[in-house]
Coordinates of C-alpha atoms and ligand atoms in Angstrom, one line a residue:
X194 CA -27.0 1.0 24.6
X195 CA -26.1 3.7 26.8
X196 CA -24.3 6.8 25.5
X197 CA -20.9 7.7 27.2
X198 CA -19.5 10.9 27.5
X199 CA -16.0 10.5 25.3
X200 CA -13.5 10.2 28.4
X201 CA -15.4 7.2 29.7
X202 CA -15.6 5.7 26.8
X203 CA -11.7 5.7 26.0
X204 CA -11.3 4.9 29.9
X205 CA -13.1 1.7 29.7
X206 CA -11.4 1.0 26.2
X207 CA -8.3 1.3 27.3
X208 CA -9.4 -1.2 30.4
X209 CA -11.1 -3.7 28.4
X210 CA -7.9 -3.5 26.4
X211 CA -5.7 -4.1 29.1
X212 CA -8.3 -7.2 30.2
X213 CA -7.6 -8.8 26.9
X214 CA -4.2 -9.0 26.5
X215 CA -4.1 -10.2 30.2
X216 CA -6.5 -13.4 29.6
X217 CA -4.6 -13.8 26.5
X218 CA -1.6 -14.3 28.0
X219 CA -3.3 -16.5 30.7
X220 CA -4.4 -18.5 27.9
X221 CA -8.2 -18.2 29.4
X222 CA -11.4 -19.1 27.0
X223 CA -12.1 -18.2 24.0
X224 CA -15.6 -17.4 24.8
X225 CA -14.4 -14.9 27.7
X226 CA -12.3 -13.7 25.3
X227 CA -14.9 -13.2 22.3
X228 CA -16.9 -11.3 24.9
X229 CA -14.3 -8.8 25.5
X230 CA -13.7 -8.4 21.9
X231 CA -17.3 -7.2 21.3
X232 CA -17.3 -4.6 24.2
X233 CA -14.3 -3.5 22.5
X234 CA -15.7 -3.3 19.3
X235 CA -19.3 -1.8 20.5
X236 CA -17.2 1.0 21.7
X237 CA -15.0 1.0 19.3
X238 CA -17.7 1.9 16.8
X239 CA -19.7 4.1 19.1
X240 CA -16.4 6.2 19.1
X241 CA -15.7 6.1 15.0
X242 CA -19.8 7.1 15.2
X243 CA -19.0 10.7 16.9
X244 CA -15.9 11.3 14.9
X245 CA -17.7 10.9 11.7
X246 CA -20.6 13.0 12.8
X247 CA -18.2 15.8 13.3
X248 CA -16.5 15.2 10.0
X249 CA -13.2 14.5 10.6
X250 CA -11.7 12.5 8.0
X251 CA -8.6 11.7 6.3
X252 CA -8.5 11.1 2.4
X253 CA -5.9 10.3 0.0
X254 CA -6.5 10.6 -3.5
X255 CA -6.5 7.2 -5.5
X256 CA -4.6 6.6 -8.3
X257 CA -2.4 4.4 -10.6
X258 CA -3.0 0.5 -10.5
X259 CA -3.3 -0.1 -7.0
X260 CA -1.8 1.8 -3.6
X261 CA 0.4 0.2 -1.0
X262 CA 0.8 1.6 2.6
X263 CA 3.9 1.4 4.2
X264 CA 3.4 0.1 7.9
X265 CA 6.0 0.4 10.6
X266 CA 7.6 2.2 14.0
X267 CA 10.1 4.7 13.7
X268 CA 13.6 4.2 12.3
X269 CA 12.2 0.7 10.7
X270 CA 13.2 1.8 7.2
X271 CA 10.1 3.2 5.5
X272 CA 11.2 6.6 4.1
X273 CA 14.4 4.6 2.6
X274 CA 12.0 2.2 1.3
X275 CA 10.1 4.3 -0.1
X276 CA 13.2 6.3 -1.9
X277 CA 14.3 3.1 -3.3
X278 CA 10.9 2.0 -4.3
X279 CA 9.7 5.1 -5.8
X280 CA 10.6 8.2 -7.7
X281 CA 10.2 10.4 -5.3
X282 CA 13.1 11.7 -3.2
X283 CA 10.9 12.0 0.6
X284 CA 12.6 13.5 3.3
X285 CA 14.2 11.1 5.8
X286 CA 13.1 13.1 9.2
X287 CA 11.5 16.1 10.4
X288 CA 8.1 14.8 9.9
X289 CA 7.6 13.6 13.9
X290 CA 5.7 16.9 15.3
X291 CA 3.4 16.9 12.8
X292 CA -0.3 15.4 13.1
X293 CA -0.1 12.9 9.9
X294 CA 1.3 13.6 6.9
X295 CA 1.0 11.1 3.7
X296 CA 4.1 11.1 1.7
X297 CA 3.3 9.8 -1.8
X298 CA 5.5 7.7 -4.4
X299 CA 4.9 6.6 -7.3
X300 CA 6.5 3.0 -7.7
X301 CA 6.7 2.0 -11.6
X302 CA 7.1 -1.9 -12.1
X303 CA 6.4 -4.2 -14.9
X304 CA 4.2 -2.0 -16.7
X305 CA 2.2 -1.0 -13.4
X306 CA 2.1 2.5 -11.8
X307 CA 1.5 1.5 -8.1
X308 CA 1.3 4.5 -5.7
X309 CA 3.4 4.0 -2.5
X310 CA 2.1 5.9 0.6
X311 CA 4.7 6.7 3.6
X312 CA 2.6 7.1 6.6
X313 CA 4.8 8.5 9.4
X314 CA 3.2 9.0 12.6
X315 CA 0.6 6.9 12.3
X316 CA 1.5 4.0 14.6
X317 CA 2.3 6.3 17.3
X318 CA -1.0 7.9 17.0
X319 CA -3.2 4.9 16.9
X320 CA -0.7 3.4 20.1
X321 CA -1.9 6.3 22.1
X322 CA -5.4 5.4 21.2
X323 CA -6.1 9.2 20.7
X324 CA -8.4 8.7 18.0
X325 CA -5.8 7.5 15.5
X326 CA -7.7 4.3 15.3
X327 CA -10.1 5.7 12.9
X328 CA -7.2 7.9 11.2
X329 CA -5.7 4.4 10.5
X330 CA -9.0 3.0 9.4
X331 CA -9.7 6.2 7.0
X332 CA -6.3 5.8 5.5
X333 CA -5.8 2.0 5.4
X334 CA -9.4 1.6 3.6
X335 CA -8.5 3.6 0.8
X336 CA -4.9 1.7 0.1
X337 CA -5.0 -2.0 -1.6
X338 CA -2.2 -3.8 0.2
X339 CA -0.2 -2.8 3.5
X340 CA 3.7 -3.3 3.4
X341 CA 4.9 -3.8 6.4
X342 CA 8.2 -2.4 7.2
X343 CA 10.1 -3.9 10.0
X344 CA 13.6 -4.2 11.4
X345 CA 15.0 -7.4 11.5
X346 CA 16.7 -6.6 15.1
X347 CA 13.6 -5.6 16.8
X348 CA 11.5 -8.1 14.3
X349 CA 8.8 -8.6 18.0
X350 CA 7.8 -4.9 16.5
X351 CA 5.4 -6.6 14.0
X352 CA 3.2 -8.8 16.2
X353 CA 2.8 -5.5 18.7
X354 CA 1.5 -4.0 15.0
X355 CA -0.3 -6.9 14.0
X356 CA -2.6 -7.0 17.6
X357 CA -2.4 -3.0 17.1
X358 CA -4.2 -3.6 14.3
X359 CA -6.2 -6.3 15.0
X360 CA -7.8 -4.0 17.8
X361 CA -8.5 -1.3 15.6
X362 CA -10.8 -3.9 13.2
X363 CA -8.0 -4.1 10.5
X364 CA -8.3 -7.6 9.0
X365 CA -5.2 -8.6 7.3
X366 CA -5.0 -11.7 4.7
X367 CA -8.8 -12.6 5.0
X368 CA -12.0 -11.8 3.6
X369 CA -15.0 -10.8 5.3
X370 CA -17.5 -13.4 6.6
X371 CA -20.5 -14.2 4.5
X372 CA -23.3 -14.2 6.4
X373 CA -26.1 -11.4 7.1
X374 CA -27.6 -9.4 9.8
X375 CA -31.4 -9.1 9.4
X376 CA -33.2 -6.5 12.3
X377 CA -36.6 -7.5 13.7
X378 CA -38.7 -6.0 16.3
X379 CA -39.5 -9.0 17.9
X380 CA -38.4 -13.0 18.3
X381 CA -34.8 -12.4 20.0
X382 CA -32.2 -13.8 18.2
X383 CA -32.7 -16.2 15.7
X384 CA -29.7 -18.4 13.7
X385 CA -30.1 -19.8 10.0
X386 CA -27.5 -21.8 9.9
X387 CA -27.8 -23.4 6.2
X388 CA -26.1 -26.5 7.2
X389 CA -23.1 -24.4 8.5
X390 CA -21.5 -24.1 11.8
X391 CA -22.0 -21.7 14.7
X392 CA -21.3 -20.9 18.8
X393 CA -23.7 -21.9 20.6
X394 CA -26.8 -20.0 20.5
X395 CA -26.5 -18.4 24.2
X396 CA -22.7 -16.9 23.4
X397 CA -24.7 -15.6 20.0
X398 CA -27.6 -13.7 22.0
X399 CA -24.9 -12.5 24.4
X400 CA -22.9 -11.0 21.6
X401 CA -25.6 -9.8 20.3
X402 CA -26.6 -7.9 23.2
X403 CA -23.2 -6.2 23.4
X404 CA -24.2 -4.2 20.9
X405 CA -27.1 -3.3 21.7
X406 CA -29.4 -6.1 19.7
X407 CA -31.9 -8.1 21.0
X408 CA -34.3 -8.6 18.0
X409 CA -32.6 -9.9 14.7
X410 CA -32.3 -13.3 12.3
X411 CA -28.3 -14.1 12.1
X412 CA -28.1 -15.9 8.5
X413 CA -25.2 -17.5 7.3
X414 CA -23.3 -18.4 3.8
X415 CA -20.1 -20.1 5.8
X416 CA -18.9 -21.5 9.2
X417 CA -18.7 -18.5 11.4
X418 CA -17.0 -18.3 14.9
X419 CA -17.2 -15.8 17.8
X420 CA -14.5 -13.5 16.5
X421 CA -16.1 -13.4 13.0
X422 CA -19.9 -12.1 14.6
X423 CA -18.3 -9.7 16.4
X424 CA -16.8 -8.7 13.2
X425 CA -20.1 -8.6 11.3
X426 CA -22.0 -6.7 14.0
X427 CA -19.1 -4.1 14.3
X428 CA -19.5 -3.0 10.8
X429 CA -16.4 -1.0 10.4
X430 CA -14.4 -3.9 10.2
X431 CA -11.6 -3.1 7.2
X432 CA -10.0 -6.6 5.2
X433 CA -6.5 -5.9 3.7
X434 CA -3.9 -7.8 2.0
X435 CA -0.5 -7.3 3.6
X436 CA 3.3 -8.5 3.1
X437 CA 6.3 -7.8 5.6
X438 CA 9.7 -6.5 3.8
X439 CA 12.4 -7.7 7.0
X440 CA 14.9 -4.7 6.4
X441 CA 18.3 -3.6 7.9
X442 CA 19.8 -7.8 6.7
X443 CA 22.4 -6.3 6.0
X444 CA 23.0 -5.9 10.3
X445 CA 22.6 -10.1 11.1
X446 CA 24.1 -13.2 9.5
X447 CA 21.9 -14.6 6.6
X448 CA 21.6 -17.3 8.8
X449 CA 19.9 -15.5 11.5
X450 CA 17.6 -13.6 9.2
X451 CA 16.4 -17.1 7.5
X452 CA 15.1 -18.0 10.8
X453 CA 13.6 -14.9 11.8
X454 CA 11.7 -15.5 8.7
X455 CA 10.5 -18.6 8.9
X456 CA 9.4 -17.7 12.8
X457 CA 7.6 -14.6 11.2
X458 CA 6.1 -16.8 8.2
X459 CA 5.0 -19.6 10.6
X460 CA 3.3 -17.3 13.2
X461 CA 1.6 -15.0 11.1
X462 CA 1.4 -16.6 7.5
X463 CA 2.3 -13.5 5.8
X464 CA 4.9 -13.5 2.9
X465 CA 8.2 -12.1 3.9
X466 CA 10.5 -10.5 2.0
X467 CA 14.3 -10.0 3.5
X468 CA 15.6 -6.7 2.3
X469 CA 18.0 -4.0 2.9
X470 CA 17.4 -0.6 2.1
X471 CA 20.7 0.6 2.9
X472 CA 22.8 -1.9 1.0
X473 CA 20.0 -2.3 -1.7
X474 CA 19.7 -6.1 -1.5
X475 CA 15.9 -7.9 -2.6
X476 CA 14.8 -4.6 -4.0
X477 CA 13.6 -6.7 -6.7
X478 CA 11.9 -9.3 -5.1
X479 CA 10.1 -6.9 -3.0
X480 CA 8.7 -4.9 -6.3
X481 CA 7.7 -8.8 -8.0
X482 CA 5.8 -9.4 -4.3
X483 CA 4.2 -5.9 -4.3
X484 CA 3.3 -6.7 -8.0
X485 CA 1.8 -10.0 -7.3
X486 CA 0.0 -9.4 -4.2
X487 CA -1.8 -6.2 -5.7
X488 CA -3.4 -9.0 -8.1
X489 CA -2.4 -7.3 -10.8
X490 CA -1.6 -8.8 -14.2
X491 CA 0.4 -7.9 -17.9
X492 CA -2.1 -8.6 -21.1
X493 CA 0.1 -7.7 -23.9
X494 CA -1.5 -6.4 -27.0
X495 CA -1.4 -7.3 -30.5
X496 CA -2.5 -5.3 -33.4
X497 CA -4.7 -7.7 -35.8
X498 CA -2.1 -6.5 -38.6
X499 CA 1.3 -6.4 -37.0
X500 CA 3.4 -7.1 -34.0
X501 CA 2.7 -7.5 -30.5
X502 CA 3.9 -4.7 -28.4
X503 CA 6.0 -6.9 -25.5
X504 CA 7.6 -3.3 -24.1
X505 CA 4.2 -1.4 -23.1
X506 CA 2.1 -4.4 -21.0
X507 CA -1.5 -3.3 -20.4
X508 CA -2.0 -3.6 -16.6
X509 CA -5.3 -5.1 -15.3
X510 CA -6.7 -6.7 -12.4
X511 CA -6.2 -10.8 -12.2
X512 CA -9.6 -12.2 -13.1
X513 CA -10.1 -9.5 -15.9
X514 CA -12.2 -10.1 -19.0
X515 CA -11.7 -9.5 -22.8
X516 CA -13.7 -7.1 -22.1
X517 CA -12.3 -5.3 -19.3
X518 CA -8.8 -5.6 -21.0
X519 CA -10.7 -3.7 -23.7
X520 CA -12.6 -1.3 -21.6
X521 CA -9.5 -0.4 -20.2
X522 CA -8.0 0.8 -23.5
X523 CA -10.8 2.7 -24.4
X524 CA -15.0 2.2 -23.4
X525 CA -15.4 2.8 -27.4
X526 CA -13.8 0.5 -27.5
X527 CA -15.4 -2.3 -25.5
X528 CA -18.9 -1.5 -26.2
X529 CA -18.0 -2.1 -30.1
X530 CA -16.1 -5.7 -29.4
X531 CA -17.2 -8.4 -31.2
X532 CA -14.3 -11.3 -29.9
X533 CA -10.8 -11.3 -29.6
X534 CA -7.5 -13.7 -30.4
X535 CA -6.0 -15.0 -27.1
X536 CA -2.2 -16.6 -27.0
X537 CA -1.0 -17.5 -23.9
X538 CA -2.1 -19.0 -20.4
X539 CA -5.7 -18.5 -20.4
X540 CA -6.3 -20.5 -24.1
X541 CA -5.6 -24.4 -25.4
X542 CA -3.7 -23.5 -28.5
X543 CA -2.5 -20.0 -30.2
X544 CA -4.8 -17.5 -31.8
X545 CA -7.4 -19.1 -30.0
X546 CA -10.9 -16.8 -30.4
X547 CA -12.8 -15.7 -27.6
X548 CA -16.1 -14.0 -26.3
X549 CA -15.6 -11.1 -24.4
X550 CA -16.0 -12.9 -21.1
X551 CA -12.8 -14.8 -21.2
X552 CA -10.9 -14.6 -18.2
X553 CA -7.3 -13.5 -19.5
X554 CA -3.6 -14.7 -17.5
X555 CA -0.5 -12.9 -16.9
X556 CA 0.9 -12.7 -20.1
X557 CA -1.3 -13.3 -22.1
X558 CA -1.3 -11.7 -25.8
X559 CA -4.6 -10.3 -26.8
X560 CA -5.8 -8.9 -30.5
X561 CA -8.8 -7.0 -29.8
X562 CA -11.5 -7.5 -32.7
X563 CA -14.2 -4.6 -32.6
X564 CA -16.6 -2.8 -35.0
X565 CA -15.7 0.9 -36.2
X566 CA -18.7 2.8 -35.7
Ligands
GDP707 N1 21.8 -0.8 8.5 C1 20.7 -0.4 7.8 N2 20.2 0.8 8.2 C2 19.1 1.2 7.6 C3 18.4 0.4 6.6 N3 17.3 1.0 6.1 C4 17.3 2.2 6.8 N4 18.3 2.3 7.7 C5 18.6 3.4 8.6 O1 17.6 3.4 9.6 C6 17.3 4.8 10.0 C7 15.8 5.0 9.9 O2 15.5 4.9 8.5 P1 14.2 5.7 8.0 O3 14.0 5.3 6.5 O4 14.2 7.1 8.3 O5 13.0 4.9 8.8 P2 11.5 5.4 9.1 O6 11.4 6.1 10.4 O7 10.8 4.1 9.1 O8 11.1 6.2 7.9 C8 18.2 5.6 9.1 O9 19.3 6.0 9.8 C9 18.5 4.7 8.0 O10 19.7 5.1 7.4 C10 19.1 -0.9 6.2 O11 18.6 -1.6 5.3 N5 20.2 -1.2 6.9
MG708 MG1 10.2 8.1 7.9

């Protein structure tokens, strides 16, 4: 692969990116297509190569249960959002000059503490394609769910973000492919298939050349198209979970804004939540679909001598063990339990006694049995 100098790399991006969205629109083939994706992803990651050799990053510091970004152009309704969401009062404007500036929340909800990050500028950046595609990477691979924030009126706004994204190798909704990448030094390019499906093997080698791969075994674990080996072979490829909150209802009939959503829902098969900031309305709704969609869950705890504690929910990750539940109270804790007393979802019948490897449910009440040591 030959090395660029930086302006003719971001030239020929910006062409190839031009290219694309013309022969999508022309409804061309997908193979011609496929191709064009894995020149833009070679140089995609031959640019995110340089900018972390020189170091510059972009890091938000993790905490709480889970972290949400909020996702949107200008005047959409994030910083109202995030007021409403969170406790944290974040000023409305005067953020636009600066480079990128991360305006934390904390958004407490059933139990949870779910950090809420306000990204302003960061569309804008990564639309200009200075660079802010691997700002958006850096940040977006540290949060656990994006939030999309979009104004009902101008609701187009999200499928310009979701191909934004899609360009910058943000994945939303789906999981990366299983299948490996082994490098040889001779043989060309060889496919395992394992009784699964994939192109045919000249559209493979081609891809493979792309980036810069002549010699390697392709195995997979699942079906795997064009799109998805250009995902595996561009290696910075990020998979998210994201929701859309439609705000500003409160500006079109309820009519209007059912069918927006169920245009939304069918074209992108996100969940969509209608809200308005300004008028307050689905505030709720939005918190339970934040809640849900971080995969979180409530385990409720119950002393093996007294009553359960319903108002203080321990908050875990959905397909968390006894053990977890009990590493998450204290790791004293865990490494001393013995079983535990499970009512609720996960068990047939009350007070039903478990190994530590249960998998507990939402709701579930737990009495933790452990050895004091
Ligand atoms: N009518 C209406 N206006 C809203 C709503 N939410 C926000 N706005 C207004 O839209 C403008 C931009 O809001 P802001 O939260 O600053 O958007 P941001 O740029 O995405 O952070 C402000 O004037 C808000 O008052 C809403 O639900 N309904
Ligand atoms: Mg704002």
């Amino acid at each position: 692969m030959l090395m660029k100098d930086k302006k003719s790399l971001q030239q020929e991006l910006e062409e190839l990116r031009e290219e694309y969205s013309k022969t999508k629109d022309n409804k061309a083939t997908n193979k011609h297509l496929s191709m064009i994706r894995a020149k833009i992803a070679s140089i995609n990651k031959q640019m995110t190569e340089r900018k972390s050799a020189k170091g510059a990053g972009f890091s938000v510091k993790k905490s709480g249960d889970g972290v949400v970004a909020l996702v949107g152009f200008p005047n959409a309704g994030k910083s109202s959002l995030l007021g409403i969401l969170t406790n944290v009062e974040s000023k409305v404007a005067g953020y636009a000059f600066t480079t990128l500036e991360v305006i934390p929340g904390m958004l407490l909800h059933k139990g949870a503490n779910i950090q809420v990050l306000d990204l302003p500028g960061l569309i804008e950046e990564a639309s200009s394609g200075k660079g802010g595609g691997a700002k958006i990477a850096s940040v977006i691979r540290v949060t656990d769910l994006i939030l999309f924030v979009v104004d009902i009126k101008n609701y187009t706004d999200l499928f310009k973000l979701l191909d934004e994204l899609d360009m910058l190798g943000i994945r939303l909704n789906r999981r990366a492919p299983r299948a490996r990448i082994e490098r040889s030094w001779t043989g060309g390019i060889n496919i395992e298939k394992n009784g699964h499906s994939a192109p045919d093997p000249r559209s493979v080698m081609k891809i493979f050349n792309e980036f810069g791969i002549y010699n390697a075994n392709l195995i997979l674990h699942q079906d795997l198209d064009s799109d998805q080996l250009v995902d595996l072979l561009s290696e910075n490829i990020v998979y998210i979970k994201g929701i859309v909150a439609l705000n500003k209802i409160d500006t079109l009939s309820s009519s209007e804004c059912e069918h927006i959503r169920k245009e939304i829902v069918e074209k992108t098969e996100m969940e969509v939540v209608l809200v308005s900031a300004v008028e307050k309305k689905n505030i709720e709704e939005l918190k339970d679909a934040i809640f849900n969609n971080l995969e979180l869950i409530r385990i409720f705890l119950k002393p093996k001598e007294g009553e359960v504690d319903l108002a203080k929910p321990l908050v875990v990750k959905k397909g968390s063990s006894v053990f977890t539940v009990a590493k998450t109270l204290h790791s004293k804790i865990a490494n001393n339990l013995r079983y535990a007393y499970v009512t609720g979802k996960s068990v047939k019948f009350s007070n039903q006694k478990v190994g530590s490897t249960h998998v507990v449910e939402d709701g579930d009440i737990v009495t933790l049995i452990y050895s004091k040591t």
